[in-house]
Amino acid sequence: MDTITPPDGVSRIEHHACFGGWQDVWQHRSPLLGCDMRFGLYLPPQLEKGPCPIVYWLSGLTCSEQNFITKAGAQRVAAELGLVVVVPDTSPRGEGVADDENYDLGQGAGFYVNATEAPWDTHYRMYDYVVAELPALVEKALPFDGRRSVMGHSMGGHGALVVALRNPDRYACASAFAPIVAPSEVPWGRKALTAYLGSNEAHWAAYDACKLVAARAREGRPPLAEILIDQGEDDDFLGVSLTPERFEAECAAAGQPLTLRRQPGYDHSYYFIASFLPEHLAWHAERLGS
């Protein structure tokens, strides 16, 4: 896979041999976001023989693509399973991109929404970026046969659930680590949604996993195929901005297949993610037919 050439307008800024495949970082100008964006791209050795499924990973607050590709230990497992792993940044960045002095808003905290409020609406369209613009770029560059899924952590877990629930025909399954499942009801979410979407809470429902599950059932639409969630029981944010029991209840009421695993002793860190990521990737590979 050393021979894969990034498409026009895309540069490869990192390229590391890793478990028989390659860990790359690519950079491109995003017309949608109006800035340069980077993303991690793991290419497994099986890609030399033909198309492999793609798993999109969405990271949490303060992260870039680097946190996952350097801390999660995904490459060894992805190489064994024949999975491409795509890791976008968490927000637009750069000079002229709106920011905030607090870690939970602005650069590093895009919340995977399409902002409608100034000054965020100029650049912050992360929902469309991860659902449309980035996949179009990646999937055109690689051998690809349409098999994709999505997963994420914390803010990225929120993003993964939202994009999967809103686009069930695009994603075979979704999983998450300690996701923000009810952003309309918790401090992290209410702050971000007010800033990006305004104070009318009716506009928030499109980015709230609990509300999306309930709406699908109410409208008679079929549930997403499957969802897997792991939540550490020693997570400092549990019961504050993380309320997995709310999502569990909504899924039970709606008939949405969900496996929620509570993990004693685990916190919110990448030690938690690295501990259970192999199981998540194997779960995705099974459902993607890898």
mmCIF file of C-alpha atoms in Angstrom:
data_model
loop_
_atom_site.group_PDB
_atom_site.id
_atom_site.type_symbol
_atom_site.label_atom_id
_atom_site.label_comp_id
_atom_site.label_asym_id
_atom_site.label_seq_id
_atom_site.Cartn_x
_atom_site.Cartn_y
_atom_site.Cartn_z
ATOM 1 C CA MET A 1 0.000 0.000 0.000
ATOM 2 C CA ASP A 2 3.034 2.259 -0.234
ATOM 3 C CA THR A 3 1.848 2.948 -3.772
ATOM 4 C CA ILE A 4 -1.454 4.647 -2.849
ATOM 5 C CA THR A 5 -1.281 8.206 -4.096
ATOM 6 C CA PRO A 6 -3.351 10.871 -2.338
ATOM 7 C CA PRO A 7 -5.797 12.579 -4.700
ATOM 8 C CA ASP A 8 -5.208 16.055 -6.066
ATOM 9 C CA GLY A 9 -5.182 18.672 -3.345
ATOM 10 C CA VAL A 10 -4.267 16.160 -0.631
ATOM 11 C CA SER A 11 -0.775 15.720 0.826
ATOM 12 C CA ARG A 12 0.589 12.843 2.888
ATOM 13 C CA ILE A 13 2.421 14.403 5.830
ATOM 14 C CA GLU A 14 3.136 11.226 7.841
ATOM 15 C CA HIS A 15 3.869 7.702 6.568
ATOM 16 C CA HIS A 16 4.923 4.937 8.959
ATOM 17 C CA ALA A 17 5.203 1.192 8.355
ATOM 18 C CA CYS A 18 3.027 -0.446 11.019
ATOM 19 C CA PHE A 19 2.086 -4.137 11.491
ATOM 20 C CA GLY A 20 2.536 -4.880 7.804
ATOM 21 C CA GLY A 21 0.456 -1.889 6.750
ATOM 22 C CA TRP A 22 0.863 1.871 6.910
ATOM 23 C CA GLN A 23 -0.137 4.555 9.375
ATOM 24 C CA ASP A 24 -0.516 7.783 7.432
ATOM 25 C CA VAL A 25 -1.666 11.291 8.182
ATOM 26 C CA TRP A 26 -3.111 13.170 5.210
ATOM 27 C CA GLN A 27 -3.849 16.888 4.952
ATOM 28 C CA HIS A 28 -6.251 18.648 2.618
ATOM 29 C CA ARG A 29 -8.017 21.926 2.118
ATOM 30 C CA SER A 30 -11.665 21.552 3.111
ATOM 31 C CA PRO A 31 -13.956 23.764 1.019
ATOM 32 C CA LEU A 32 -16.766 22.921 3.436
ATOM 33 C CA LEU A 33 -14.907 24.063 6.561
ATOM 34 C CA GLY A 34 -12.814 26.757 4.909
ATOM 35 C CA CYS A 35 -9.518 25.586 6.424
ATOM 36 C CA ASP A 36 -6.847 22.906 6.178
ATOM 37 C CA MET A 37 -7.786 19.604 7.827
ATOM 38 C CA ARG A 38 -5.766 16.547 8.824
ATOM 39 C CA PHE A 39 -6.863 12.973 9.341
ATOM 40 C CA GLY A 40 -5.228 9.715 10.318
ATOM 41 C CA LEU A 41 -5.488 6.808 7.879
ATOM 42 C CA TYR A 42 -4.455 3.249 8.716
ATOM 43 C CA LEU A 43 -4.030 1.025 5.647
ATOM 44 C CA PRO A 44 -3.967 -2.693 6.525
ATOM 45 C CA PRO A 45 -1.828 -5.138 4.511
ATOM 46 C CA GLN A 46 -4.954 -6.837 3.085
ATOM 47 C CA LEU A 47 -5.648 -3.688 1.048
ATOM 48 C CA GLU A 48 -2.982 -4.843 -1.410
ATOM 49 C CA LYS A 49 -5.339 -7.644 -2.489
ATOM 50 C CA GLY A 50 -8.560 -5.659 -2.762
ATOM 51 C CA PRO A 51 -11.132 -3.516 -0.954
ATOM 52 C CA CYS A 52 -11.316 -3.525 2.852
ATOM 53 C CA PRO A 53 -14.087 -2.182 5.084
ATOM 54 C CA ILE A 54 -13.588 1.273 6.598
ATOM 55 C CA VAL A 55 -14.139 2.112 10.260
ATOM 56 C CA TYR A 56 -14.433 5.829 11.035
ATOM 57 C CA TRP A 57 -13.260 6.853 14.519
ATOM 58 C CA LEU A 58 -14.484 10.143 16.044
ATOM 59 C CA SER A 59 -12.405 11.490 18.917
ATOM 60 C CA GLY A 60 -13.383 13.426 22.016
ATOM 61 C CA LEU A 61 -12.864 16.901 23.442
ATOM 62 C CA THR A 62 -9.398 18.458 23.025
ATOM 63 C CA CYS A 63 -8.218 15.657 20.718
ATOM 64 C CA SER A 64 -6.765 15.745 17.224
ATOM 65 C CA GLU A 65 -6.134 12.720 15.002
ATOM 66 C CA GLN A 66 -2.920 12.111 16.944
ATOM 67 C CA ASN A 67 -4.508 10.961 20.210
ATOM 68 C CA PHE A 68 -6.112 7.892 18.706
ATOM 69 C CA ILE A 69 -3.366 6.860 16.313
ATOM 70 C CA THR A 70 -0.660 7.069 19.005
ATOM 71 C CA LYS A 71 -2.519 5.864 22.134
ATOM 72 C CA ALA A 72 -5.310 3.449 21.216
ATOM 73 C CA GLY A 73 -3.260 0.561 19.817
ATOM 74 C CA ALA A 74 -5.658 0.104 16.916
ATOM 75 C CA GLN A 75 -3.147 -0.718 14.190
ATOM 76 C CA ARG A 76 -2.200 -4.243 15.281
ATOM 77 C CA VAL A 77 -5.843 -5.311 15.508
ATOM 78 C CA ALA A 78 -6.857 -3.511 12.310
ATOM 79 C CA ALA A 79 -4.015 -5.275 10.503
ATOM 80 C CA GLU A 80 -5.204 -8.673 11.723
ATOM 81 C CA LEU A 81 -8.828 -7.963 10.799
ATOM 82 C CA GLY A 82 -8.248 -6.167 7.495
ATOM 83 C CA LEU A 83 -9.824 -2.858 8.505
ATOM 84 C CA VAL A 84 -9.034 0.598 7.190
ATOM 85 C CA VAL A 85 -9.311 3.092 10.078
ATOM 86 C CA VAL A 86 -9.996 6.776 9.353
ATOM 87 C CA VAL A 87 -9.524 9.320 12.161
ATOM 88 C CA PRO A 88 -10.577 12.931 11.459
ATOM 89 C CA ASP A 89 -9.740 15.908 13.636
ATOM 90 C CA THR A 90 -12.406 17.084 16.074
ATOM 91 C CA SER A 91 -12.922 20.570 14.666
ATOM 92 C CA PRO A 92 -11.744 23.083 12.093
ATOM 93 C CA ARG A 93 -8.508 24.787 13.095
ATOM 94 C CA GLY A 94 -6.196 27.596 12.083
ATOM 95 C CA GLU A 95 -5.927 31.328 11.835
ATOM 96 C CA GLY A 96 -9.301 32.950 11.362
ATOM 97 C CA VAL A 97 -11.248 29.964 12.773
ATOM 98 C CA ALA A 98 -13.395 30.934 15.770
ATOM 99 C CA ASP A 99 -12.195 29.636 19.125
ATOM 100 C CA ASP A 100 -12.916 29.885 22.831
ATOM 101 C CA GLU A 101 -10.604 30.007 25.850
ATOM 102 C CA ASN A 102 -12.347 26.997 27.404
ATOM 103 C CA TYR A 103 -11.509 23.449 26.336
ATOM 104 C CA ASP A 104 -15.121 22.401 25.724
ATOM 105 C CA LEU A 105 -15.968 24.900 22.991
ATOM 106 C CA GLY A 106 -14.273 25.950 19.775
ATOM 107 C CA GLN A 107 -11.153 24.400 18.311
ATOM 108 C CA GLY A 108 -10.875 20.808 19.509
ATOM 109 C CA ALA A 109 -14.568 20.772 20.420
ATOM 110 C CA GLY A 110 -16.625 20.781 17.227
ATOM 111 C CA PHE A 111 -19.259 18.364 18.640
ATOM 112 C CA TYR A 112 -19.935 17.004 15.136
ATOM 113 C CA VAL A 113 -22.725 19.489 14.410
ATOM 114 C CA ASN A 114 -23.391 21.958 11.601
ATOM 115 C CA ALA A 115 -23.288 25.283 13.416
ATOM 116 C CA THR A 116 -25.908 27.891 12.563
ATOM 117 C CA GLU A 117 -24.871 30.663 14.973
ATOM 118 C CA ALA A 118 -22.158 33.296 14.483
ATOM 119 C CA PRO A 119 -19.198 33.173 14.686
ATOM 120 C CA TRP A 120 -19.225 29.368 14.511
ATOM 121 C CA ASP A 121 -21.323 29.001 11.361
ATOM 122 C CA THR A 122 -18.456 30.166 9.143
ATOM 123 C CA HIS A 123 -16.339 27.039 9.722
ATOM 124 C CA TYR A 124 -17.990 24.602 12.133
ATOM 125 C CA ARG A 125 -19.792 22.093 9.894
ATOM 126 C CA MET A 126 -18.273 18.920 11.314
ATOM 127 C CA TYR A 127 -21.389 16.803 10.791
ATOM 128 C CA ASP A 128 -21.295 17.287 7.029
ATOM 129 C CA TYR A 129 -17.521 16.886 7.065
ATOM 130 C CA VAL A 130 -17.490 13.445 8.699
ATOM 131 C CA VAL A 131 -20.612 12.162 6.901
ATOM 132 C CA ALA A 132 -19.986 13.494 3.400
ATOM 133 C CA GLU A 133 -16.839 15.441 2.551
ATOM 134 C CA LEU A 134 -14.206 13.274 4.245
ATOM 135 C CA PRO A 135 -15.694 9.898 3.200
ATOM 136 C CA ALA A 136 -15.969 11.090 -0.409
ATOM 137 C CA LEU A 137 -12.276 11.967 -0.393
ATOM 138 C CA VAL A 138 -11.055 8.790 1.343
ATOM 139 C CA GLU A 139 -13.321 6.333 -0.417
ATOM 140 C CA LYS A 140 -12.358 7.698 -3.835
ATOM 141 C CA ALA A 141 -8.652 7.336 -3.032
ATOM 142 C CA LEU A 142 -8.785 3.709 -1.831
ATOM 143 C CA PRO A 143 -10.167 0.429 -3.128
ATOM 144 C CA PHE A 144 -13.609 0.481 -1.482
ATOM 145 C CA ASP A 145 -16.762 -1.614 -1.810
ATOM 146 C CA GLY A 146 -19.216 0.331 0.358
ATOM 147 C CA ARG A 147 -18.685 -1.373 3.725
ATOM 148 C CA ARG A 148 -18.291 1.210 6.502
ATOM 149 C CA SER A 149 -19.045 1.677 10.193
ATOM 150 C CA VAL A 150 -18.416 4.332 12.828
ATOM 151 C CA MET A 151 -17.213 4.489 16.423
ATOM 152 C CA GLY A 152 -16.016 7.137 18.873
ATOM 153 C CA HIS A 153 -15.230 8.292 22.398
ATOM 154 C CA SER A 154 -17.029 10.819 24.620
ATOM 155 C CA MET A 155 -17.866 13.783 22.349
ATOM 156 C CA GLY A 156 -16.883 11.477 19.496
ATOM 157 C CA GLY A 157 -19.142 8.761 20.866
ATOM 158 C CA HIS A 158 -21.953 11.308 20.661
ATOM 159 C CA GLY A 159 -20.914 12.016 17.076
ATOM 160 C CA ALA A 160 -20.746 8.339 16.131
ATOM 161 C CA LEU A 161 -24.220 7.604 17.489
ATOM 162 C CA VAL A 162 -25.713 10.666 15.827
ATOM 163 C CA VAL A 163 -24.262 10.074 12.368
ATOM 164 C CA ALA A 164 -25.218 6.382 12.478
ATOM 165 C CA LEU A 165 -28.770 7.001 13.695
ATOM 166 C CA ARG A 166 -29.300 9.689 11.079
ATOM 167 C CA ASN A 167 -27.744 7.628 8.277
ATOM 168 C CA PRO A 168 -28.574 3.958 8.950
ATOM 169 C CA ASP A 169 -28.086 3.009 5.294
ATOM 170 C CA ARG A 170 -24.494 4.268 5.348
ATOM 171 C CA TYR A 171 -23.193 2.478 8.445
ATOM 172 C CA ALA A 172 -23.375 -1.238 9.174
ATOM 173 C CA CYS A 173 -23.109 -0.608 12.923
ATOM 174 C CA ALA A 174 -21.908 1.880 15.533
ATOM 175 C CA SER A 175 -20.050 1.623 18.819
ATOM 176 C CA ALA A 176 -18.872 4.072 21.436
ATOM 177 C CA PHE A 177 -16.790 4.503 24.549
ATOM 178 C CA ALA A 178 -18.369 6.698 27.248
ATOM 179 C CA PRO A 179 -20.539 8.640 24.787
ATOM 180 C CA ILE A 180 -22.466 11.809 25.529
ATOM 181 C CA VAL A 181 -25.866 10.302 24.722
ATOM 182 C CA ALA A 182 -28.198 13.101 25.874
ATOM 183 C CA PRO A 183 -26.375 16.374 25.111
ATOM 184 C CA SER A 184 -29.598 18.372 25.438
ATOM 185 C CA GLU A 185 -29.684 17.506 29.136
ATOM 186 C CA VAL A 186 -26.068 17.715 30.344
ATOM 187 C CA PRO A 187 -23.523 20.526 30.884
ATOM 188 C CA TRP A 188 -21.084 19.740 28.057
ATOM 189 C CA GLY A 189 -23.882 19.352 25.542
ATOM 190 C CA ARG A 190 -26.032 22.279 26.557
ATOM 191 C CA LYS A 191 -23.071 24.653 26.413
ATOM 192 C CA ALA A 192 -21.995 23.485 22.961
ATOM 193 C CA LEU A 193 -25.465 23.202 21.431
ATOM 194 C CA THR A 194 -26.458 26.667 22.664
ATOM 195 C CA ALA A 195 -23.315 28.198 21.187
ATOM 196 C CA TYR A 196 -23.422 26.359 17.864
ATOM 197 C CA LEU A 197 -27.176 26.057 17.254
ATOM 198 C CA GLY A 198 -28.782 28.796 19.364
ATOM 199 C CA SER A 199 -31.116 28.717 22.333
ATOM 200 C CA ASN A 200 -34.093 27.084 20.593
ATOM 201 C CA GLU A 201 -33.803 23.544 21.953
ATOM 202 C CA ALA A 202 -35.986 22.155 19.174
ATOM 203 C CA HIS A 203 -32.975 22.616 16.906
ATOM 204 C CA TRP A 204 -30.853 20.400 19.141
ATOM 205 C CA ALA A 205 -32.860 17.204 18.615
ATOM 206 C CA ALA A 206 -31.024 16.324 15.383
ATOM 207 C CA TYR A 207 -27.816 15.966 17.403
ATOM 208 C CA ASP A 208 -29.131 14.131 20.458
ATOM 209 C CA ALA A 209 -28.877 10.319 20.338
ATOM 210 C CA CYS A 210 -31.637 9.772 22.889
ATOM 211 C CA LYS A 211 -34.033 11.976 20.946
ATOM 212 C CA LEU A 212 -33.075 10.381 17.635
ATOM 213 C CA VAL A 213 -33.796 6.867 18.907
ATOM 214 C CA ALA A 214 -37.179 7.975 20.246
ATOM 215 C CA ALA A 215 -38.023 9.836 17.037
ATOM 216 C CA ARG A 216 -37.224 6.828 14.829
ATOM 217 C CA ALA A 217 -39.571 4.659 16.884
ATOM 218 C CA ARG A 218 -42.285 7.308 16.973
ATOM 219 C CA GLU A 219 -42.140 7.707 13.188
ATOM 220 C CA GLY A 220 -42.178 3.958 12.579
ATOM 221 C CA ARG A 221 -38.693 3.843 11.038
ATOM 222 C CA PRO A 222 -36.579 0.739 11.608
ATOM 223 C CA PRO A 223 -33.814 0.860 14.235
ATOM 224 C CA LEU A 224 -30.109 0.925 13.471
ATOM 225 C CA ALA A 225 -28.792 -2.627 13.109
ATOM 226 C CA GLU A 226 -26.716 -2.754 16.303
ATOM 227 C CA ILE A 227 -25.029 -0.474 18.838
ATOM 228 C CA LEU A 228 -22.276 -1.394 21.306
ATOM 229 C CA ILE A 229 -21.288 0.895 24.203
ATOM 230 C CA ASP A 230 -18.655 0.511 26.908
ATOM 231 C CA GLN A 231 -18.783 2.796 29.950
ATOM 232 C CA GLY A 232 -16.171 2.878 32.693
ATOM 233 C CA GLU A 233 -17.728 2.851 36.166
ATOM 234 C CA ASP A 234 -14.915 4.998 37.605
ATOM 235 C CA ASP A 235 -15.346 7.703 34.976
ATOM 236 C CA ASP A 236 -15.338 11.123 36.685
ATOM 237 C CA PHE A 237 -17.917 12.412 34.182
ATOM 238 C CA LEU A 238 -20.398 9.586 34.786
ATOM 239 C CA GLY A 239 -23.685 10.931 36.096
ATOM 240 C CA VAL A 240 -22.774 14.488 35.080
ATOM 241 C CA SER A 241 -22.323 14.695 31.303
ATOM 242 C CA LEU A 242 -22.419 10.933 30.742
ATOM 243 C CA THR A 243 -25.807 9.315 31.302
ATOM 244 C CA PRO A 244 -25.770 5.872 29.632
ATOM 245 C CA GLU A 245 -28.865 4.761 31.537
ATOM 246 C CA ARG A 246 -30.874 7.391 29.606
ATOM 247 C CA PHE A 247 -29.847 5.871 26.289
ATOM 248 C CA GLU A 248 -30.404 2.358 27.575
ATOM 249 C CA ALA A 249 -33.977 3.275 28.515
ATOM 250 C CA GLU A 250 -34.704 4.955 25.176
ATOM 251 C CA CYS A 251 -33.330 1.981 23.236
ATOM 252 C CA ALA A 252 -35.385 -0.481 25.285
ATOM 253 C CA ALA A 253 -38.551 1.533 24.674
ATOM 254 C CA ALA A 254 -37.838 1.874 20.961
ATOM 255 C CA GLY A 255 -36.687 -1.670 20.278
ATOM 256 C CA GLN A 256 -33.225 -0.449 19.306
ATOM 257 C CA PRO A 257 -30.642 -3.280 19.675
ATOM 258 C CA LEU A 258 -28.057 -2.145 22.225
ATOM 259 C CA THR A 259 -25.307 -3.821 24.194
ATOM 260 C CA LEU A 260 -24.246 -1.561 27.085
ATOM 261 C CA ARG A 261 -21.314 -2.895 29.082
ATOM 262 C CA ARG A 262 -20.374 -1.236 32.376
ATOM 263 C CA GLN A 263 -16.691 -1.781 33.132
ATOM 264 C CA PRO A 264 -15.688 -1.636 36.837
ATOM 265 C CA GLY A 265 -12.531 0.318 37.645
ATOM 266 C CA TYR A 266 -12.160 2.037 34.280
ATOM 267 C CA ASP A 267 -12.068 5.813 33.836
ATOM 268 C CA HIS A 268 -12.435 8.170 30.842
ATOM 269 C CA SER A 269 -8.881 7.854 29.535
ATOM 270 C CA TYR A 270 -7.182 6.144 26.622
ATOM 271 C CA TYR A 271 -6.180 3.366 29.025
ATOM 272 C CA PHE A 272 -9.882 2.499 29.019
ATOM 273 C CA ILE A 273 -10.160 2.773 25.242
ATOM 274 C CA ALA A 274 -7.041 0.678 24.607
ATOM 275 C CA SER A 275 -8.332 -2.041 26.945
ATOM 276 C CA PHE A 276 -11.534 -2.699 24.990
ATOM 277 C CA LEU A 277 -10.762 -1.397 21.508
ATOM 278 C CA PRO A 278 -9.716 -4.845 20.209
ATOM 279 C CA GLU A 279 -13.160 -6.186 21.135
ATOM 280 C CA HIS A 280 -14.859 -3.252 19.431
ATOM 281 C CA LEU A 281 -12.849 -3.644 16.237
ATOM 282 C CA ALA A 282 -13.558 -7.385 16.150
ATOM 283 C CA TRP A 283 -17.272 -6.617 16.653
ATOM 284 C CA HIS A 284 -17.165 -4.163 13.740
ATOM 285 C CA ALA A 285 -15.224 -6.584 11.534
ATOM 286 C CA GLU A 286 -17.795 -9.322 12.084
ATOM 287 C CA ARG A 287 -20.651 -7.058 11.071
ATOM 288 C CA LEU A 288 -18.733 -5.658 8.121
ATOM 289 C CA GLY A 289 -17.882 -9.111 6.842
ATOM 290 C CA SER A 290 -14.142 -8.608 7.161
#
